[in-house]
Backbone as CSV, one residue per row, in Angstrom:
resi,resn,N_x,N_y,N_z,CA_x,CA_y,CA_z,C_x,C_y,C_z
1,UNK,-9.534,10.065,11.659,-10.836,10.683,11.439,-11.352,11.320,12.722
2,UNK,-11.058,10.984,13.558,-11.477,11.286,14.750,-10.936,12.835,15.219
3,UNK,-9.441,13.227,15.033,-9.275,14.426,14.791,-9.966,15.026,13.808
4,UNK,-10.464,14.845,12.503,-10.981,15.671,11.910,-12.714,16.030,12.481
5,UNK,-13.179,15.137,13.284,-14.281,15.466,13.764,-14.439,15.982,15.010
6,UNK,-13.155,16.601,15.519,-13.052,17.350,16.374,-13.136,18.306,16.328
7,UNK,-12.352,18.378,14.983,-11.720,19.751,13.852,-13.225,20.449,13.704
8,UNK,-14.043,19.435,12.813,-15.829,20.032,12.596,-16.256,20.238,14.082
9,UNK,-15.831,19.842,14.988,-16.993,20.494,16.123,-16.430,21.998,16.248
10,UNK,-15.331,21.987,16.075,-14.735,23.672,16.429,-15.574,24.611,15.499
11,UNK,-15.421,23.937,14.497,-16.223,24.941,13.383,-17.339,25.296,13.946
12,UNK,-18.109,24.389,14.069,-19.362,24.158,15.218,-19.830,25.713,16.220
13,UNK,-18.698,25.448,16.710,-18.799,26.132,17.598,-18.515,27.687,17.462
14,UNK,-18.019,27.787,16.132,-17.880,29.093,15.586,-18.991,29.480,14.671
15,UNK,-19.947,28.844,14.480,-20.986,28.446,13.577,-20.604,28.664,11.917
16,UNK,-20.391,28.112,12.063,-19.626,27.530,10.870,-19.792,25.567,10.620
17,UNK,-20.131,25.460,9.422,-20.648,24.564,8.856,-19.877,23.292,8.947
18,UNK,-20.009,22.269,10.226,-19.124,21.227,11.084,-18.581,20.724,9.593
19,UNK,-17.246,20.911,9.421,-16.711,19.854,8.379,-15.259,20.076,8.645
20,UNK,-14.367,18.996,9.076,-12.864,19.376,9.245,-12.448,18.313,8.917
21,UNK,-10.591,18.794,8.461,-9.980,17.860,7.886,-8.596,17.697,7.964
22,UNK,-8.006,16.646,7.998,-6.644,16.229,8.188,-5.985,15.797,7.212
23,UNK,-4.562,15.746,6.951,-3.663,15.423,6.095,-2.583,14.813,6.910
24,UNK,-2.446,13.610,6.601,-1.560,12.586,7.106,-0.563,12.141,5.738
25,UNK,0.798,12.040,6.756,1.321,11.413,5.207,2.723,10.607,6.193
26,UNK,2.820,9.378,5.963,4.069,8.592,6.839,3.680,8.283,8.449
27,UNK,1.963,8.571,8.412,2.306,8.636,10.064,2.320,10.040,10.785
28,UNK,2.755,11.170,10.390,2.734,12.555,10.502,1.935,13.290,9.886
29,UNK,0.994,14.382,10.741,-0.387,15.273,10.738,0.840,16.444,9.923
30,UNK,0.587,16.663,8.642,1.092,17.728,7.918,0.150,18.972,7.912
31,UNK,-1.070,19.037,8.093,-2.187,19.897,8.264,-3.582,19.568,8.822
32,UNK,-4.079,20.628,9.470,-5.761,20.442,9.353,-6.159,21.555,9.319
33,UNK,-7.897,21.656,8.925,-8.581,22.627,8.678,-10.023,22.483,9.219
34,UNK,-10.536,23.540,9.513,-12.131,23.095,9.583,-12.708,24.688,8.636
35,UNK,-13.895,24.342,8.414,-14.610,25.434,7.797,-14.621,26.524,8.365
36,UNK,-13.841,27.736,7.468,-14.006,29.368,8.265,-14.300,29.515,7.140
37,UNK,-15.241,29.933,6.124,-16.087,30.804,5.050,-16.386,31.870,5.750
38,UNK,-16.987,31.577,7.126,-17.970,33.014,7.249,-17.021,33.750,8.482
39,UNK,-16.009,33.181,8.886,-15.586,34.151,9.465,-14.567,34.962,9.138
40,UNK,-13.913,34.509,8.307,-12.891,34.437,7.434,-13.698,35.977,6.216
41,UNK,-14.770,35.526,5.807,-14.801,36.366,4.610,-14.268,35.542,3.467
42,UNK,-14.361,34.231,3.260,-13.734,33.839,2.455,-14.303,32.723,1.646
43,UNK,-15.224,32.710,0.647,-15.793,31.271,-0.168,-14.887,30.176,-0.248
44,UNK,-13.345,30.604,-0.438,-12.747,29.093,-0.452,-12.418,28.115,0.761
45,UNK,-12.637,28.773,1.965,-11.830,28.764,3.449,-12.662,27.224,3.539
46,UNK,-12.504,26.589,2.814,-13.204,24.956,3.338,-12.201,24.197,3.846
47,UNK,-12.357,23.304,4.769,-11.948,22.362,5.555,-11.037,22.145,4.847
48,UNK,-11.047,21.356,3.822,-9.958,20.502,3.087,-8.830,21.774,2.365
49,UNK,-9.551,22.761,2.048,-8.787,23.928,1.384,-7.196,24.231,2.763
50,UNK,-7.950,24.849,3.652,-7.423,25.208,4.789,-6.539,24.254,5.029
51,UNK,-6.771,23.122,5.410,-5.559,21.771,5.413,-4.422,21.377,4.594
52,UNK,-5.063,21.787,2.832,-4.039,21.832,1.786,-3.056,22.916,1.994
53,UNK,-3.694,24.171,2.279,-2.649,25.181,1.999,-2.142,25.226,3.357
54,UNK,-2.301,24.415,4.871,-1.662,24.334,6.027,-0.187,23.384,5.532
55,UNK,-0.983,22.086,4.733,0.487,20.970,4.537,1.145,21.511,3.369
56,UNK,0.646,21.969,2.629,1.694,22.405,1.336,2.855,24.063,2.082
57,UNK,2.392,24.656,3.058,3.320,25.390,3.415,4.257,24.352,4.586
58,UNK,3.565,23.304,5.365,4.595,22.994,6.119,5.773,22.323,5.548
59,UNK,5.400,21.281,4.139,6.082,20.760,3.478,6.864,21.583,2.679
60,UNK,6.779,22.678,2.356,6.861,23.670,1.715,7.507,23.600,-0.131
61,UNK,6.053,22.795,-0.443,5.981,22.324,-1.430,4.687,22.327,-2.206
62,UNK,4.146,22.848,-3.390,2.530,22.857,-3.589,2.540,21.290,-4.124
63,UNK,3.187,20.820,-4.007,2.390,19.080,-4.331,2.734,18.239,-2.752
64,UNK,1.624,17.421,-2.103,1.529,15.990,-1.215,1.573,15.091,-1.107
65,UNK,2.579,15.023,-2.578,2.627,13.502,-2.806,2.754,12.802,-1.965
66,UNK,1.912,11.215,-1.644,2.187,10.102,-0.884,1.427,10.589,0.420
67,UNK,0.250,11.951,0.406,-0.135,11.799,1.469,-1.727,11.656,1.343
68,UNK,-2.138,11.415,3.158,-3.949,11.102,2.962,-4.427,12.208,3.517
69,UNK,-5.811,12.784,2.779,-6.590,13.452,3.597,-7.866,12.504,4.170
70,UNK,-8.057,13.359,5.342,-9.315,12.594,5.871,-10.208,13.600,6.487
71,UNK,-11.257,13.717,5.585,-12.177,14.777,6.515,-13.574,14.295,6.165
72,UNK,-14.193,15.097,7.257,-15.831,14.272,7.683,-17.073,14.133,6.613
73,UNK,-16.846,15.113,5.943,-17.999,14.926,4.833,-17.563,14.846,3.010
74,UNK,-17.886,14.604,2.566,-17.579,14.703,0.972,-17.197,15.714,0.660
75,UNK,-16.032,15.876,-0.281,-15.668,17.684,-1.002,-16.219,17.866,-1.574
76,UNK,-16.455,18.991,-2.289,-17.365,19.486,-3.086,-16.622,19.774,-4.420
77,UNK,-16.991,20.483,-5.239,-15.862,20.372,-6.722,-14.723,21.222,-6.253
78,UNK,-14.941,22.287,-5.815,-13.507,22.901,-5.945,-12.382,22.136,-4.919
79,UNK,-12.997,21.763,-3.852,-12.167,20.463,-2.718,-11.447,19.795,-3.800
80,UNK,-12.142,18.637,-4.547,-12.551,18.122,-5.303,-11.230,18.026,-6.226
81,UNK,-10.607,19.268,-6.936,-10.225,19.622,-7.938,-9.108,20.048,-7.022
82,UNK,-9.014,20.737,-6.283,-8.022,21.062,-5.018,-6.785,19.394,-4.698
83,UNK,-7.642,18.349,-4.268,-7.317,17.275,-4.138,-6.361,16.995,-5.652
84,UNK,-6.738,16.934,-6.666,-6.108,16.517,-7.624,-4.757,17.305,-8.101
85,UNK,-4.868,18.556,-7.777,-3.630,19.944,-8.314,-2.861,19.758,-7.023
86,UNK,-2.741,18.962,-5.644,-2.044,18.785,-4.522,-1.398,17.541,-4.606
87,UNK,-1.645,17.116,-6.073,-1.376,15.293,-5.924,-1.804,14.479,-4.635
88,UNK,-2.586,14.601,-3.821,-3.041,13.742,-2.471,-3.023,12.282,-3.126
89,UNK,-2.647,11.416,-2.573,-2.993,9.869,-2.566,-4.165,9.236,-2.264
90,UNK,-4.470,9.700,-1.450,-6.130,9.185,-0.875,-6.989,10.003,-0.028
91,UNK,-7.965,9.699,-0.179,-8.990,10.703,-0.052,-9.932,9.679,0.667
92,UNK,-10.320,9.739,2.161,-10.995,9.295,3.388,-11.947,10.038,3.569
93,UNK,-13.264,9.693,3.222,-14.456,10.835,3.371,-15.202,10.363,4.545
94,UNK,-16.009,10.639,5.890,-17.394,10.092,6.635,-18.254,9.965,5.779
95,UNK,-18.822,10.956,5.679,-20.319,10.886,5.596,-20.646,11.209,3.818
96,UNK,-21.372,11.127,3.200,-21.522,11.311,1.814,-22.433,13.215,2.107
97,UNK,-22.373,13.791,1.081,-22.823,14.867,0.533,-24.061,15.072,-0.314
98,UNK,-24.881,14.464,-0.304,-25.655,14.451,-1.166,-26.099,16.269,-2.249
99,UNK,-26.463,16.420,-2.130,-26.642,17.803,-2.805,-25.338,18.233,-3.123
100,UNK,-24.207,18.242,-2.614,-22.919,19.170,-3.431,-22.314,18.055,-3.920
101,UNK,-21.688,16.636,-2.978,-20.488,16.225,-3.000,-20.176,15.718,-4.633
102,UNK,-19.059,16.179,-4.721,-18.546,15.443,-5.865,-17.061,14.651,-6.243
103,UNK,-17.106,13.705,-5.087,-16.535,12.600,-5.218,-17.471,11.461,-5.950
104,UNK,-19.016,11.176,-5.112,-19.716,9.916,-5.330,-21.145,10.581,-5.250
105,UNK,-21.474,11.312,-4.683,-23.273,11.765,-4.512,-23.547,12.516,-6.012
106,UNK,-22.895,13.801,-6.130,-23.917,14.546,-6.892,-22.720,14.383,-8.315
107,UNK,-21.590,14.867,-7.959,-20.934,14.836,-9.708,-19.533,13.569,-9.268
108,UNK,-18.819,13.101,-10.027,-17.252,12.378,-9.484,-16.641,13.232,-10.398
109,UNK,-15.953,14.090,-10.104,-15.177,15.287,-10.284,-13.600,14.107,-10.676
110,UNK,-13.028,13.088,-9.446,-11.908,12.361,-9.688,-11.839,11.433,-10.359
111,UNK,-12.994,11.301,-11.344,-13.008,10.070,-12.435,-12.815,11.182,-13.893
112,UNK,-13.225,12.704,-13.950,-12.991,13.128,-14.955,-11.700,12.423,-15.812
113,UNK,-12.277,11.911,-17.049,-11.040,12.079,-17.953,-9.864,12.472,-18.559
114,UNK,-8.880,12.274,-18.849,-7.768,13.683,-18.863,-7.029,14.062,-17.514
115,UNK,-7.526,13.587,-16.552,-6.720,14.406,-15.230,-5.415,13.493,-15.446
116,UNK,-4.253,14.610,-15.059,-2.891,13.797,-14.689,-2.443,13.258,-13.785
117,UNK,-4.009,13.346,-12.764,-3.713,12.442,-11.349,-4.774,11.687,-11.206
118,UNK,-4.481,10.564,-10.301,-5.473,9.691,-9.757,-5.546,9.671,-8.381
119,UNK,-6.890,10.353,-7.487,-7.563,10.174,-6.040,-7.613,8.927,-5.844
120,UNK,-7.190,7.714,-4.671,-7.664,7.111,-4.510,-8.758,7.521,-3.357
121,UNK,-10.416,6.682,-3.097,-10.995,7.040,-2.431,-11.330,6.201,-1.927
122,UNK,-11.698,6.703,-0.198,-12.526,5.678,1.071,-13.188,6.067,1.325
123,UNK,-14.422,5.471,1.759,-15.663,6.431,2.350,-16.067,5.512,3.399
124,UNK,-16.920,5.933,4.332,-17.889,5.617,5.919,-17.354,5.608,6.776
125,UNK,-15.841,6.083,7.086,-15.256,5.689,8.373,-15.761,6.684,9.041
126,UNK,-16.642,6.336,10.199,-17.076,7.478,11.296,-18.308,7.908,10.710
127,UNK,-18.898,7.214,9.729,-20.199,8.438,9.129,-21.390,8.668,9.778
128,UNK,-21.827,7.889,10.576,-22.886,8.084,11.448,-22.666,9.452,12.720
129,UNK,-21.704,9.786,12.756,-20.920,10.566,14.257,-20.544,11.681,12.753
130,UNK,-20.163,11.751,11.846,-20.073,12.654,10.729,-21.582,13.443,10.572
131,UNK,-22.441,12.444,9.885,-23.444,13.024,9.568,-24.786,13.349,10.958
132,UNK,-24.765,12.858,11.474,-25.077,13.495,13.200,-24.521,14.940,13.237
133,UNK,-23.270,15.149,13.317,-22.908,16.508,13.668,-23.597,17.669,12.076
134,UNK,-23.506,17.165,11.022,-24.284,18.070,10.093,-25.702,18.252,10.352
135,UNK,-26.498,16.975,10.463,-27.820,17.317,10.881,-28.470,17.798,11.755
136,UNK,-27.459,17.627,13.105,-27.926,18.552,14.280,-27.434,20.328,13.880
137,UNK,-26.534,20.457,12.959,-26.205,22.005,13.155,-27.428,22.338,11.855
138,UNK,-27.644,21.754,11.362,-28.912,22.557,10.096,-30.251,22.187,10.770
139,UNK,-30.172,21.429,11.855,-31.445,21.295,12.273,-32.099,22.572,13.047
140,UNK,-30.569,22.827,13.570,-31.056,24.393,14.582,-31.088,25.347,13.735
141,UNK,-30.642,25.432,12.411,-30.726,26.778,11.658,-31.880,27.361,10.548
142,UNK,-32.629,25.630,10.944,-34.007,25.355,9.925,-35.025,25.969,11.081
């Protein structure tokens, strides 16, 4: 986790919305990402997006089976839904989302019915040092 909240300060620093993320699988960093939406030009360019399509080309495979992501704040649905079409194993969140996330705050997107996969999920590791870095970057933009 600690790389991925390194990952969000870069974003940070690109102003871009601190949220980054890692994919571990055996012990080995298969990807990371942090948020480029706005520099990018791109609505999907989220942390966890960027990380999926980093490990699914290194593996060079669109499924992860047997691996973890870990990034600083809650996904949101398309993360969310991203996580499940990558087969990920587990899913390590900081800080909760309140207004978007939909793991546990606003919708659980990975309890839908019918899916042919199962997220396992962790949440709080690091969330205080997670949600610190969100509230100080919307604090300056309020």
């Amino acid at each position: 986790m600690n790389l991925a909240l390194d990952l969000a300060r870069q974003a940070e620093a690109l102003a871009e919305v601190p949220i980054g993320a890692v994919i571990v699988r055996d012990g080995e960093i298969l990807g990371v990402g942090y948020n480029q939406t706005i520099g990018s030009c791109d609505p999907t360019a989220h942390a966890e997006m960027v990380a999926i399509r980093a490990a699914a080309r290194r593996v060079n495979n669109h499924r992860l089976v047997g691996a973890d992501l870990y990034v600083t704040i809650e996904p949101c649905i398309m993360c969310a839904g991203a996580l499940v079409q990558a087969r990920l194993k587990r899913l390590i969140f900081a800080a909760p989302e309140p207004r978007a996330g939909a793991v546990m705050s606003k919708n659980r997107v990975l309890e839908t019915p019918g899916l042919n996969h199962r997220v396992e999920i962790e949440s709080g590791v690091c969330q205080a040092e997670a949600a610190a870095l969100m509230a100080g970057f919307f604090r300056v933009r309020r």
